mmCIF file with all atom_site columns, C-alpha atoms in Angstrom:
data_model
loop_
_atom_site.group_PDB
_atom_site.id
_atom_site.type_symbol
_atom_site.label_atom_id
_atom_site.label_alt_id
_atom_site.label_comp_id
_atom_site.label_asym_id
_atom_site.label_entity_id
_atom_site.label_seq_id
_atom_site.pdbx_PDB_ins_code
_atom_site.Cartn_x
_atom_site.Cartn_y
_atom_site.Cartn_z
_atom_site.occupancy
_atom_site.B_iso_or_equiv
_atom_site.pdbx_formal_charge
_atom_site.auth_seq_id
_atom_site.auth_comp_id
_atom_site.auth_asym_id
_atom_site.auth_atom_id
_atom_site.pdbx_PDB_model_num
ATOM 1   C CA . UNK E 1 1   ? 122.001 114.755 93.825  1.00 0.00 ? 701 UNK E CA 1
ATOM 2   C CA . UNK E 1 2   ? 124.993 115.178 96.223  1.00 0.00 ? 702 UNK E CA 1
ATOM 3   C CA . UNK E 1 3   ? 128.086 116.166 94.323  1.00 0.00 ? 703 UNK E CA 1
ATOM 4   C CA . UNK E 1 4   ? 126.012 117.930 91.586  1.00 0.00 ? 704 UNK E CA 1
ATOM 5   C CA . UNK E 1 5   ? 126.211 121.678 90.813  1.00 0.00 ? 705 UNK E CA 1
ATOM 6   C CA . UNK E 1 6   ? 123.017 123.758 91.143  1.00 0.00 ? 706 UNK E CA 1
ATOM 7   C CA . UNK E 1 7   ? 122.862 127.167 89.394  1.00 0.00 ? 707 UNK E CA 1
ATOM 8   C CA . UNK E 1 8   ? 119.883 129.712 90.597  1.00 0.00 ? 708 UNK E CA 1
ATOM 9   C CA . UNK E 1 9   ? 119.391 132.203 87.678  1.00 0.00 ? 709 UNK E CA 1
ATOM 10  C CA . UNK E 1 10  ? 118.471 135.763 87.949  1.00 0.00 ? 710 UNK E CA 1
ATOM 11  C CA . UNK E 1 11  ? 116.942 135.886 84.545  1.00 0.00 ? 711 UNK E CA 1
ATOM 12  C CA . UNK E 1 12  ? 118.594 139.066 83.712  1.00 0.00 ? 712 UNK E CA 1
ATOM 13  C CA . UNK E 1 13  ? 120.822 139.470 80.632  1.00 0.00 ? 713 UNK E CA 1
ATOM 14  C CA . UNK E 1 14  ? 123.143 142.087 82.254  1.00 0.00 ? 714 UNK E CA 1
ATOM 15  C CA . UNK E 1 15  ? 123.468 144.116 85.388  1.00 0.00 ? 715 UNK E CA 1
ATOM 16  C CA . UNK E 1 16  ? 123.045 147.860 85.474  1.00 0.00 ? 716 UNK E CA 1
ATOM 17  C CA . UNK E 1 17  ? 125.260 150.185 87.022  1.00 0.00 ? 717 UNK E CA 1
ATOM 18  C CA . UNK E 1 18  ? 122.659 151.209 89.826  1.00 0.00 ? 718 UNK E CA 1
ATOM 19  C CA . UNK E 1 19  ? 121.744 147.545 90.630  1.00 0.00 ? 719 UNK E CA 1
ATOM 20  C CA . UNK E 1 20  ? 122.646 145.747 93.641  1.00 0.00 ? 720 UNK E CA 1
ATOM 21  C CA . UNK E 1 21  ? 121.971 141.949 93.675  1.00 0.00 ? 721 UNK E CA 1
ATOM 22  C CA . UNK E 1 22  ? 121.755 140.257 96.848  1.00 0.00 ? 722 UNK E CA 1
ATOM 23  C CA . UNK E 1 23  ? 121.659 136.214 97.381  1.00 0.00 ? 723 UNK E CA 1
ATOM 24  C CA . UNK E 1 24  ? 120.265 135.271 100.784 1.00 0.00 ? 724 UNK E CA 1
ATOM 25  C CA . UNK E 1 25  ? 119.889 131.740 102.424 1.00 0.00 ? 725 UNK E CA 1
ATOM 26  C CA . UNK E 1 26  ? 117.641 130.203 105.093 1.00 0.00 ? 726 UNK E CA 1
ATOM 27  C CA . UNK E 1 27  ? 115.055 131.199 107.513 1.00 0.00 ? 727 UNK E CA 1
ATOM 28  C CA . UNK E 1 28  ? 117.859 133.853 108.853 1.00 0.00 ? 728 UNK E CA 1
ATOM 29  C CA . UNK E 1 29  ? 118.228 135.440 105.481 1.00 0.00 ? 729 UNK E CA 1
ATOM 30  C CA . UNK E 1 30  ? 121.963 135.072 105.844 1.00 0.00 ? 730 UNK E CA 1
ATOM 31  C CA . UNK E 1 31  ? 123.790 137.013 103.156 1.00 0.00 ? 731 UNK E CA 1
ATOM 32  C CA . UNK E 1 32  ? 125.982 134.623 100.930 1.00 0.00 ? 732 UNK E CA 1
ATOM 33  C CA . UNK E 1 33  ? 126.717 136.702 97.853  1.00 0.00 ? 733 UNK E CA 1
ATOM 34  C CA . UNK E 1 34  ? 126.523 140.322 96.691  1.00 0.00 ? 734 UNK E CA 1
ATOM 35  C CA . UNK E 1 35  ? 127.074 142.316 93.512  1.00 0.00 ? 735 UNK E CA 1
ATOM 36  C CA . UNK E 1 36  ? 127.017 146.261 93.539  1.00 0.00 ? 736 UNK E CA 1
ATOM 37  C CA . UNK E 1 37  ? 128.560 147.681 90.265  1.00 0.00 ? 737 UNK E CA 1
ATOM 38  C CA . UNK E 1 38  ? 128.469 151.375 91.877  1.00 0.00 ? 738 UNK E CA 1
ATOM 39  C CA . UNK E 1 39  ? 130.414 150.527 94.750  1.00 0.00 ? 739 UNK E CA 1
ATOM 40  C CA . UNK E 1 40  ? 132.468 147.575 92.994  1.00 0.00 ? 740 UNK E CA 1
ATOM 41  C CA . UNK E 1 41  ? 131.383 144.738 95.244  1.00 0.00 ? 741 UNK E CA 1
ATOM 42  C CA . UNK E 1 42  ? 131.465 141.392 93.884  1.00 0.00 ? 742 UNK E CA 1
ATOM 43  C CA . UNK E 1 43  ? 131.762 138.955 96.779  1.00 0.00 ? 743 UNK E CA 1
ATOM 44  C CA . UNK E 1 44  ? 130.331 135.621 98.173  1.00 0.00 ? 744 UNK E CA 1
ATOM 45  C CA . UNK E 1 45  ? 130.294 134.683 102.029 1.00 0.00 ? 745 UNK E CA 1
ATOM 46  C CA . UNK E 1 46  ? 129.817 131.662 103.958 1.00 0.00 ? 746 UNK E CA 1
ATOM 47  C CA . UNK E 1 47  ? 127.607 130.963 106.867 1.00 0.00 ? 747 UNK E CA 1
ATOM 48  C CA . UNK E 1 48  ? 128.938 130.327 110.321 1.00 0.00 ? 748 UNK E CA 1
ATOM 49  C CA . UNK E 1 49  ? 128.672 126.339 109.865 1.00 0.00 ? 749 UNK E CA 1
ATOM 50  C CA . UNK E 1 50  ? 130.934 126.621 106.960 1.00 0.00 ? 750 UNK E CA 1
ATOM 51  C CA . UNK E 1 51  ? 128.595 124.696 104.489 1.00 0.00 ? 751 UNK E CA 1
ATOM 52  C CA . UNK E 1 52  ? 129.309 127.069 101.610 1.00 0.00 ? 752 UNK E CA 1
ATOM 53  C CA . UNK E 1 53  ? 133.170 127.271 101.809 1.00 0.00 ? 753 UNK E CA 1
ATOM 54  C CA . UNK E 1 54  ? 134.671 127.208 98.475  1.00 0.00 ? 754 UNK E CA 1
ATOM 55  C CA . UNK E 1 55  ? 131.150 126.300 96.922  1.00 0.00 ? 755 UNK E CA 1
ATOM 56  C CA . UNK E 1 56  ? 129.812 129.501 95.680  1.00 0.00 ? 756 UNK E CA 1
ATOM 57  C CA . UNK E 1 57  ? 130.276 131.082 92.237  1.00 0.00 ? 757 UNK E CA 1
ATOM 58  C CA . UNK E 1 58  ? 128.654 134.319 90.890  1.00 0.00 ? 758 UNK E CA 1
ATOM 59  C CA . UNK E 1 59  ? 128.304 135.023 87.272  1.00 0.00 ? 759 UNK E CA 1
ATOM 60  C CA . UNK E 1 60  ? 129.656 138.607 86.595  1.00 0.00 ? 760 UNK E CA 1
ATOM 61  C CA . UNK E 1 61  ? 127.330 139.316 83.625  1.00 0.00 ? 761 UNK E CA 1
ATOM 62  C CA . UNK E 1 62  ? 123.750 138.077 85.113  1.00 0.00 ? 762 UNK E CA 1
ATOM 63  C CA . UNK E 1 63  ? 124.508 137.700 88.931  1.00 0.00 ? 763 UNK E CA 1
ATOM 64  C CA . UNK E 1 64  ? 123.265 134.174 88.726  1.00 0.00 ? 764 UNK E CA 1
ATOM 65  C CA . UNK E 1 65  ? 124.497 132.031 91.649  1.00 0.00 ? 765 UNK E CA 1
ATOM 66  C CA . UNK E 1 66  ? 126.066 128.488 91.400  1.00 0.00 ? 766 UNK E CA 1
ATOM 67  C CA . UNK E 1 67  ? 126.651 126.214 94.268  1.00 0.00 ? 767 UNK E CA 1
ATOM 68  C CA . UNK E 1 68  ? 129.005 123.504 93.635  1.00 0.00 ? 768 UNK E CA 1
ATOM 69  C CA . UNK E 1 69  ? 129.879 120.091 94.921  1.00 0.00 ? 769 UNK E CA 1
ATOM 70  C CA . UNK E 1 70  ? 126.305 120.056 96.783  1.00 0.00 ? 770 UNK E CA 1
ATOM 71  C CA . UNK E 1 71  ? 125.607 118.203 99.906  1.00 0.00 ? 771 UNK E CA 1
ATOM 72  C CA . UNK E 1 72  ? 122.336 117.623 101.759 1.00 0.00 ? 772 UNK E CA 1
ATOM 73  C CA . UNK E 1 73  ? 123.326 120.647 103.768 1.00 0.00 ? 773 UNK E CA 1
ATOM 74  C CA . UNK E 1 74  ? 122.529 122.961 100.925 1.00 0.00 ? 774 UNK E CA 1
ATOM 75  C CA . UNK E 1 75  ? 118.959 122.141 101.058 1.00 0.00 ? 775 UNK E CA 1
ATOM 76  C CA . UNK E 1 76  ? 116.809 124.947 101.780 1.00 0.00 ? 776 UNK E CA 1
ATOM 77  C CA . UNK E 1 77  ? 115.465 128.453 100.472 1.00 0.00 ? 777 UNK E CA 1
ATOM 78  C CA . UNK E 1 78  ? 117.435 130.914 98.775  1.00 0.00 ? 778 UNK E CA 1
ATOM 79  C CA . UNK E 1 79  ? 116.234 134.421 98.086  1.00 0.00 ? 779 UNK E CA 1
ATOM 80  C CA . UNK E 1 80  ? 117.377 136.739 95.131  1.00 0.00 ? 780 UNK E CA 1
ATOM 81  C CA . UNK E 1 81  ? 117.028 140.543 95.799  1.00 0.00 ? 781 UNK E CA 1
ATOM 82  C CA . UNK E 1 82  ? 117.674 143.004 92.956  1.00 0.00 ? 782 UNK E CA 1
ATOM 83  C CA . UNK E 1 83  ? 117.734 146.570 94.018  1.00 0.00 ? 783 UNK E CA 1
ATOM 84  C CA . UNK E 1 84  ? 117.684 149.392 91.508  1.00 0.00 ? 784 UNK E CA 1
ATOM 85  C CA . UNK E 1 85  ? 115.703 151.528 89.311  1.00 0.00 ? 785 UNK E CA 1
ATOM 86  C CA . UNK E 1 86  ? 113.511 148.416 89.445  1.00 0.00 ? 786 UNK E CA 1
ATOM 87  C CA . UNK E 1 87  ? 113.111 146.127 92.488  1.00 0.00 ? 787 UNK E CA 1
ATOM 88  C CA . UNK E 1 88  ? 112.504 142.622 92.352  1.00 0.00 ? 788 UNK E CA 1
ATOM 89  C CA . UNK E 1 89  ? 112.871 139.492 94.405  1.00 0.00 ? 789 UNK E CA 1
ATOM 90  C CA . UNK E 1 90  ? 112.505 135.840 93.851  1.00 0.00 ? 790 UNK E CA 1
ATOM 91  C CA . UNK E 1 91  ? 112.376 132.822 96.119  1.00 0.00 ? 791 UNK E CA 1
ATOM 92  C CA . UNK E 1 92  ? 114.348 129.302 95.237  1.00 0.00 ? 792 UNK E CA 1
ATOM 93  C CA . UNK E 1 93  ? 113.498 126.213 97.052  1.00 0.00 ? 793 UNK E CA 1
ATOM 94  C CA . UNK E 1 94  ? 116.450 123.619 96.552  1.00 0.00 ? 794 UNK E CA 1
ATOM 95  C CA . UNK E 1 95  ? 116.397 119.941 97.596  1.00 0.00 ? 795 UNK E CA 1
ATOM 96  C CA . UNK E 1 96  ? 119.720 117.652 97.385  1.00 0.00 ? 796 UNK E CA 1
ATOM 97  C CA . UNK E 1 97  ? 119.409 114.163 97.878  1.00 0.00 ? 797 UNK E CA 1
ATOM 98  C CA . UNK E 1 98  ? 122.077 111.699 99.132  1.00 0.00 ? 798 UNK E CA 1
ATOM 99  C CA . UNK E 1 99  ? 122.628 108.552 96.972  1.00 0.00 ? 799 UNK E CA 1
ATOM 100 C CA . UNK E 1 100 ? 120.144 105.646 97.872  1.00 0.00 ? 800 UNK E CA 1
ATOM 101 C CA . UNK E 1 101 ? 121.562 102.462 98.951  1.00 0.00 ? 801 UNK E CA 1
ATOM 102 C CA . UNK E 1 102 ? 120.597 99.073  97.557  1.00 0.00 ? 802 UNK E CA 1
ATOM 103 C CA . UNK E 1 103 ? 118.020 97.581  99.602  1.00 0.00 ? 803 UNK E CA 1
ATOM 104 C CA . UNK E 1 104 ? 118.757 93.892  100.904 1.00 0.00 ? 804 UNK E CA 1
ATOM 105 C CA . UNK E 1 105 ? 116.334 90.969  100.694 1.00 0.00 ? 805 UNK E CA 1
ATOM 106 C CA . UNK E 1 106 ? 116.778 88.214  103.259 1.00 0.00 ? 806 UNK E CA 1
ATOM 107 C CA . UNK E 1 107 ? 114.753 84.967  104.172 1.00 0.00 ? 807 UNK E CA 1
ATOM 108 C CA . UNK E 1 108 ? 113.255 85.031  107.437 1.00 0.00 ? 808 UNK E CA 1
ATOM 109 C CA . UNK E 1 109 ? 113.741 81.800  109.946 1.00 0.00 ? 809 UNK E CA 1
ATOM 110 C CA . UNK E 1 110 ? 110.037 81.503  110.138 1.00 0.00 ? 810 UNK E CA 1
ATOM 111 C CA . UNK E 1 111 ? 109.530 80.166  106.725 1.00 0.00 ? 811 UNK E CA 1
ATOM 112 C CA . UNK E 1 112 ? 107.502 77.044  106.061 1.00 0.00 ? 812 UNK E CA 1
ATOM 113 C CA . UNK E 1 113 ? 107.774 74.167  103.696 1.00 0.00 ? 813 UNK E CA 1
ATOM 114 C CA . UNK E 1 114 ? 105.238 75.744  101.322 1.00 0.00 ? 814 UNK E CA 1
ATOM 115 C CA . UNK E 1 115 ? 106.006 79.552  101.623 1.00 0.00 ? 815 UNK E CA 1
ATOM 116 C CA . UNK E 1 116 ? 108.996 81.748  102.406 1.00 0.00 ? 816 UNK E CA 1
ATOM 117 C CA . UNK E 1 117 ? 108.819 84.609  104.649 1.00 0.00 ? 817 UNK E CA 1
ATOM 118 C CA . UNK E 1 118 ? 111.238 87.390  103.467 1.00 0.00 ? 818 UNK E CA 1
ATOM 119 C CA . UNK E 1 119 ? 112.265 90.633  104.574 1.00 0.00 ? 819 UNK E CA 1
ATOM 120 C CA . UNK E 1 120 ? 113.303 93.543  102.694 1.00 0.00 ? 820 UNK E CA 1
ATOM 121 C CA . UNK E 1 121 ? 115.494 96.277  104.639 1.00 0.00 ? 821 UNK E CA 1
ATOM 122 C CA . UNK E 1 122 ? 117.706 99.505  104.206 1.00 0.00 ? 822 UNK E CA 1
ATOM 123 C CA . UNK E 1 123 ? 119.665 101.382 106.176 1.00 0.00 ? 823 UNK E CA 1
ATOM 124 C CA . UNK E 1 124 ? 119.232 105.172 105.357 1.00 0.00 ? 824 UNK E CA 1
ATOM 125 C CA . UNK E 1 125 ? 121.201 108.418 106.122 1.00 0.00 ? 825 UNK E CA 1
ATOM 126 C CA . UNK E 1 126 ? 118.361 110.667 104.862 1.00 0.00 ? 826 UNK E CA 1
ATOM 127 C CA . UNK E 1 127 ? 114.858 111.379 105.073 1.00 0.00 ? 827 UNK E CA 1
ATOM 128 C CA . UNK E 1 128 ? 112.351 111.573 102.058 1.00 0.00 ? 828 UNK E CA 1
ATOM 129 C CA . UNK E 1 129 ? 112.705 107.845 101.058 1.00 0.00 ? 829 UNK E CA 1
ATOM 130 C CA . UNK E 1 130 ? 110.266 104.932 100.617 1.00 0.00 ? 830 UNK E CA 1
ATOM 131 C CA . UNK E 1 131 ? 110.621 101.345 100.681 1.00 0.00 ? 831 UNK E CA 1
ATOM 132 C CA . UNK E 1 132 ? 108.186 99.229  98.865  1.00 0.00 ? 832 UNK E CA 1
ATOM 133 C CA . UNK E 1 133 ? 107.523 95.628  97.692  1.00 0.00 ? 833 UNK E CA 1
ATOM 134 C CA . UNK E 1 134 ? 106.221 95.201  94.163  1.00 0.00 ? 834 UNK E CA 1
ATOM 135 C CA . UNK E 1 135 ? 104.530 92.257  92.437  1.00 0.00 ? 835 UNK E CA 1
ATOM 136 C CA . UNK E 1 136 ? 105.208 93.158  88.889  1.00 0.00 ? 836 UNK E CA 1
ATOM 137 C CA . UNK E 1 137 ? 104.173 96.808  88.581  1.00 0.00 ? 837 UNK E CA 1
ATOM 138 C CA . UNK E 1 138 ? 101.647 96.557  91.427  1.00 0.00 ? 838 UNK E CA 1
ATOM 139 C CA . UNK E 1 139 ? 102.617 97.988  95.010  1.00 0.00 ? 839 UNK E CA 1
ATOM 140 C CA . UNK E 1 140 ? 101.862 95.516  97.893  1.00 0.00 ? 840 UNK E CA 1
ATOM 141 C CA . UNK E 1 141 ? 103.284 97.331  100.645 1.00 0.00 ? 841 UNK E CA 1
ATOM 142 C CA . UNK E 1 142 ? 105.482 100.307 101.425 1.00 0.00 ? 842 UNK E CA 1
ATOM 143 C CA . UNK E 1 143 ? 107.164 102.129 104.266 1.00 0.00 ? 843 UNK E CA 1
ATOM 144 C CA . UNK E 1 144 ? 108.418 105.668 104.896 1.00 0.00 ? 844 UNK E CA 1
ATOM 145 C CA . UNK E 1 145 ? 110.080 106.732 108.128 1.00 0.00 ? 845 UNK E CA 1
ATOM 146 C CA . UNK E 1 146 ? 112.082 109.814 108.922 1.00 0.00 ? 846 UNK E CA 1
ATOM 147 C CA . UNK E 1 147 ? 114.032 108.354 111.763 1.00 0.00 ? 847 UNK E CA 1
ATOM 148 C CA . UNK E 1 148 ? 117.941 108.042 110.941 1.00 0.00 ? 848 UNK E CA 1
ATOM 149 C CA . UNK E 1 149 ? 118.446 106.016 113.918 1.00 0.00 ? 849 UNK E CA 1
ATOM 150 C CA . UNK E 1 150 ? 116.611 102.845 112.618 1.00 0.00 ? 850 UNK E CA 1
ATOM 151 C CA . UNK E 1 151 ? 116.561 101.095 109.304 1.00 0.00 ? 851 UNK E CA 1
ATOM 152 C CA . UNK E 1 152 ? 113.396 100.525 107.137 1.00 0.00 ? 852 UNK E CA 1
ATOM 153 C CA . UNK E 1 153 ? 112.299 96.931  106.970 1.00 0.00 ? 853 UNK E CA 1
ATOM 154 C CA . UNK E 1 154 ? 109.118 95.298  105.116 1.00 0.00 ? 854 UNK E CA 1
ATOM 155 C CA . UNK E 1 155 ? 107.951 91.631  105.387 1.00 0.00 ? 855 UNK E CA 1
ATOM 156 C CA . UNK E 1 156 ? 106.554 89.638  102.540 1.00 0.00 ? 856 UNK E CA 1
ATOM 157 C CA . UNK E 1 157 ? 105.306 85.928  102.452 1.00 0.00 ? 857 UNK E CA 1
ATOM 158 C CA . UNK E 1 158 ? 105.710 84.283  99.126  1.00 0.00 ? 858 UNK E CA 1
ATOM 159 C CA . UNK E 1 159 ? 104.320 80.821  98.269  1.00 0.00 ? 859 UNK E CA 1
ATOM 160 C CA . UNK E 1 160 ? 107.202 78.660  96.604  1.00 0.00 ? 860 UNK E CA 1
ATOM 161 C CA . UNK E 1 161 ? 104.673 77.915  93.563  1.00 0.00 ? 861 UNK E CA 1
ATOM 162 C CA . UNK E 1 162 ? 104.350 81.563  92.993  1.00 0.00 ? 862 UNK E CA 1
ATOM 163 C CA . UNK E 1 163 ? 105.670 82.837  89.759  1.00 0.00 ? 863 UNK E CA 1
ATOM 164 C CA . UNK E 1 164 ? 105.196 86.434  90.013  1.00 0.00 ? 864 UNK E CA 1
ATOM 165 C CA . UNK E 1 165 ? 108.059 88.716  89.518  1.00 0.00 ? 865 UNK E CA 1
ATOM 166 C CA . UNK E 1 166 ? 108.856 90.331  92.957  1.00 0.00 ? 866 UNK E CA 1
ATOM 167 C CA . UNK E 1 167 ? 111.020 93.245  93.622  1.00 0.00 ? 867 UNK E CA 1
ATOM 168 C CA . UNK E 1 168 ? 111.896 95.602  96.657  1.00 0.00 ? 868 UNK E CA 1
ATOM 169 C CA . UNK E 1 169 ? 112.307 99.317  95.761  1.00 0.00 ? 869 UNK E CA 1
ATOM 170 C CA . UNK E 1 170 ? 113.947 102.100 97.774  1.00 0.00 ? 870 UNK E CA 1
ATOM 171 C CA . UNK E 1 171 ? 112.933 105.534 96.171  1.00 0.00 ? 871 UNK E CA 1
ATOM 172 C CA . UNK E 1 172 ? 112.938 109.270 96.629  1.00 0.00 ? 872 UNK E CA 1
ATOM 173 C CA . UNK E 1 173 ? 111.756 112.056 94.297  1.00 0.00 ? 873 UNK E CA 1
ATOM 174 C CA . UNK E 1 174 ? 114.667 111.563 91.952  1.00 0.00 ? 874 UNK E CA 1
ATOM 175 C CA . UNK E 1 175 ? 115.960 108.329 91.811  1.00 0.00 ? 875 UNK E CA 1
ATOM 176 C CA . UNK E 1 176 ? 115.483 104.617 92.946  1.00 0.00 ? 876 UNK E CA 1
ATOM 177 C CA . UNK E 1 177 ? 117.417 101.446 93.880  1.00 0.00 ? 877 UNK E CA 1
ATOM 178 C CA . UNK E 1 178 ? 115.819 98.080  93.214  1.00 0.00 ? 878 UNK E CA 1
ATOM 179 C CA . UNK E 1 179 ? 116.258 94.352  94.137  1.00 0.00 ? 879 UNK E CA 1
ATOM 180 C CA . UNK E 1 180 ? 114.659 91.931  92.134  1.00 0.00 ? 880 UNK E CA 1
ATOM 181 C CA . UNK E 1 181 ? 113.753 88.629  93.940  1.00 0.00 ? 881 UNK E CA 1
ATOM 182 C CA . UNK E 1 182 ? 114.552 85.507  92.167  1.00 0.00 ? 882 UNK E CA 1
ATOM 183 C CA . UNK E 1 183 ? 112.492 82.706  93.206  1.00 0.00 ? 883 UNK E CA 1
ATOM 184 C CA . UNK E 1 184 ? 114.211 80.200  91.181  1.00 0.00 ? 884 UNK E CA 1
ATOM 185 C CA . UNK E 1 185 ? 117.871 80.893  93.111  1.00 0.00 ? 885 UNK E CA 1
ATOM 186 C CA . UNK E 1 186 ? 115.617 80.937  96.356  1.00 0.00 ? 886 UNK E CA 1
ATOM 187 C CA . UNK E 1 187 ? 114.372 77.370  95.754  1.00 0.00 ? 887 UNK E CA 1
ATOM 188 C CA . UNK E 1 188 ? 117.834 76.141  94.855  1.00 0.00 ? 888 UNK E CA 1
ATOM 189 C CA . UNK E 1 189 ? 119.597 77.539  97.959  1.00 0.00 ? 889 UNK E CA 1
ATOM 190 C CA . UNK E 1 190 ? 116.699 76.127  100.144 1.00 0.00 ? 890 UNK E CA 1
ATOM 191 C CA . UNK E 1 191 ? 116.797 72.669  98.544  1.00 0.00 ? 891 UNK E CA 1
ATOM 192 C CA . UNK E 1 192 ? 120.663 72.713  98.884  1.00 0.00 ? 892 UNK E CA 1
ATOM 193 C CA . UNK E 1 193 ? 120.442 73.841  102.685 1.00 0.00 ? 893 UNK E CA 1
ATOM 194 C CA . UNK E 1 194 ? 117.857 71.016  103.152 1.00 0.00 ? 894 UNK E CA 1
ATOM 195 C CA . UNK E 1 195 ? 120.004 68.342  101.546 1.00 0.00 ? 895 UNK E CA 1
ATOM 196 C CA . UNK E 1 196 ? 123.290 69.476  103.199 1.00 0.00 ? 896 UNK E CA 1
ATOM 197 C CA . UNK E 1 197 ? 121.459 69.275  106.668 1.00 0.00 ? 897 UNK E CA 1
ATOM 198 C CA . UNK E 1 198 ? 120.143 65.841  106.239 1.00 0.00 ? 898 UNK E CA 1
ATOM 199 C CA . UNK E 1 199 ? 123.649 64.728  105.751 1.00 0.00 ? 899 UNK E CA 1
ATOM 200 C CA . UNK E 1 200 ? 125.138 66.299  108.898 1.00 0.00 ? 900 UNK E CA 1
ATOM 201 C CA . UNK E 1 201 ? 125.795 64.172  111.863 1.00 0.00 ? 901 UNK E CA 1
ATOM 202 C CA . UNK E 1 202 ? 127.229 66.969  113.934 1.00 0.00 ? 902 UNK E CA 1
ATOM 203 C CA . UNK E 1 203 ? 125.782 69.633  116.069 1.00 0.00 ? 903 UNK E CA 1
ATOM 204 C CA . UNK E 1 204 ? 126.872 72.587  113.576 1.00 0.00 ? 904 UNK E CA 1
ATOM 205 C CA . UNK E 1 205 ? 124.229 75.185  113.427 1.00 0.00 ? 905 UNK E CA 1
ATOM 206 C CA . UNK E 1 206 ? 123.985 76.781  109.867 1.00 0.00 ? 906 UNK E CA 1
ATOM 207 C CA . UNK E 1 207 ? 122.537 80.243  109.265 1.00 0.00 ? 907 UNK E CA 1
ATOM 208 C CA . UNK E 1 208 ? 118.791 80.337  107.684 1.00 0.00 ? 908 UNK E CA 1
ATOM 209 C CA . UNK E 1 209 ? 119.203 83.680  106.281 1.00 0.00 ? 909 UNK E CA 1
ATOM 210 C CA . UNK E 1 210 ? 120.246 84.079  102.751 1.00 0.00 ? 910 UNK E CA 1
ATOM 211 C CA . UNK E 1 211 ? 120.353 86.878  100.097 1.00 0.00 ? 911 UNK E CA 1
ATOM 212 C CA . UNK E 1 212 ? 118.813 86.522  96.761  1.00 0.00 ? 912 UNK E CA 1
ATOM 213 C CA . UNK E 1 213 ? 118.568 89.402  94.378  1.00 0.00 ? 913 UNK E CA 1
ATOM 214 C CA . UNK E 1 214 ? 119.571 91.321  91.281  1.00 0.00 ? 914 UNK E CA 1
ATOM 215 C CA . UNK E 1 215 ? 119.813 95.029  91.711  1.00 0.00 ? 915 UNK E CA 1
ATOM 216 C CA . UNK E 1 216 ? 119.357 97.918  89.535  1.00 0.00 ? 916 UNK E CA 1
ATOM 217 C CA . UNK E 1 217 ? 119.266 101.675 89.810  1.00 0.00 ? 917 UNK E CA 1
ATOM 218 C CA . UNK E 1 218 ? 117.454 104.475 88.325  1.00 0.00 ? 918 UNK E CA 1
ATOM 219 C CA . UNK E 1 219 ? 118.174 108.383 88.411  1.00 0.00 ? 919 UNK E CA 1
ATOM 220 C CA . UNK E 1 220 ? 116.590 111.197 87.015  1.00 0.00 ? 920 UNK E CA 1
ATOM 221 C CA . UNK E 1 221 ? 117.323 114.902 87.108  1.00 0.00 ? 921 UNK E CA 1
ATOM 222 C CA . UNK E 1 222 ? 115.341 118.159 86.335  1.00 0.00 ? 922 UNK E CA 1
ATOM 223 C CA . UNK E 1 223 ? 116.600 121.747 85.881  1.00 0.00 ? 923 UNK E CA 1
#
């Protein structure tokens, strides 16, 4: 998750005098950290776009690399090279996810007297997220589009007599945001709106879009 620290471990207990430890990033294999006991080099360096500025820390005992205050820009492939009496290399694939927004449930204007047309939507700033409608634990529909210029949206038709628990979920591999549909609240708002409209004698137009939700979130982390 953005803001967390990530440590890439060398899995060595100590650095030998003839060892060189190199950390590289991305397809260009940009050198971002180096330890050389023999030449007394212990340094970190940034890439041209500045994404690692003041964010890299080296463990002087093991050579492990920590990236602090991560953002989605730190997603990518990191390569460890150990050069010495024994040569070895290791590749790390790092994914950093931005916090997910809470999806919104709105009532569509095409609702009828017996059913309600709903739309669940969310504006995304990252890819790797899926928007889904659930009835209980069953997935009714889902959509996942990696186009940051548009918002995700899913329609759902619900009968007013339907007592199933519905929810709209936005999730990525490590967390989710859930908005639960409250049918009783939905009906109260509709009845109140209908009653108010019947007593109005002017030409004022009222909005036919409402919000009915209780939200919750879940996050999981793995080392």
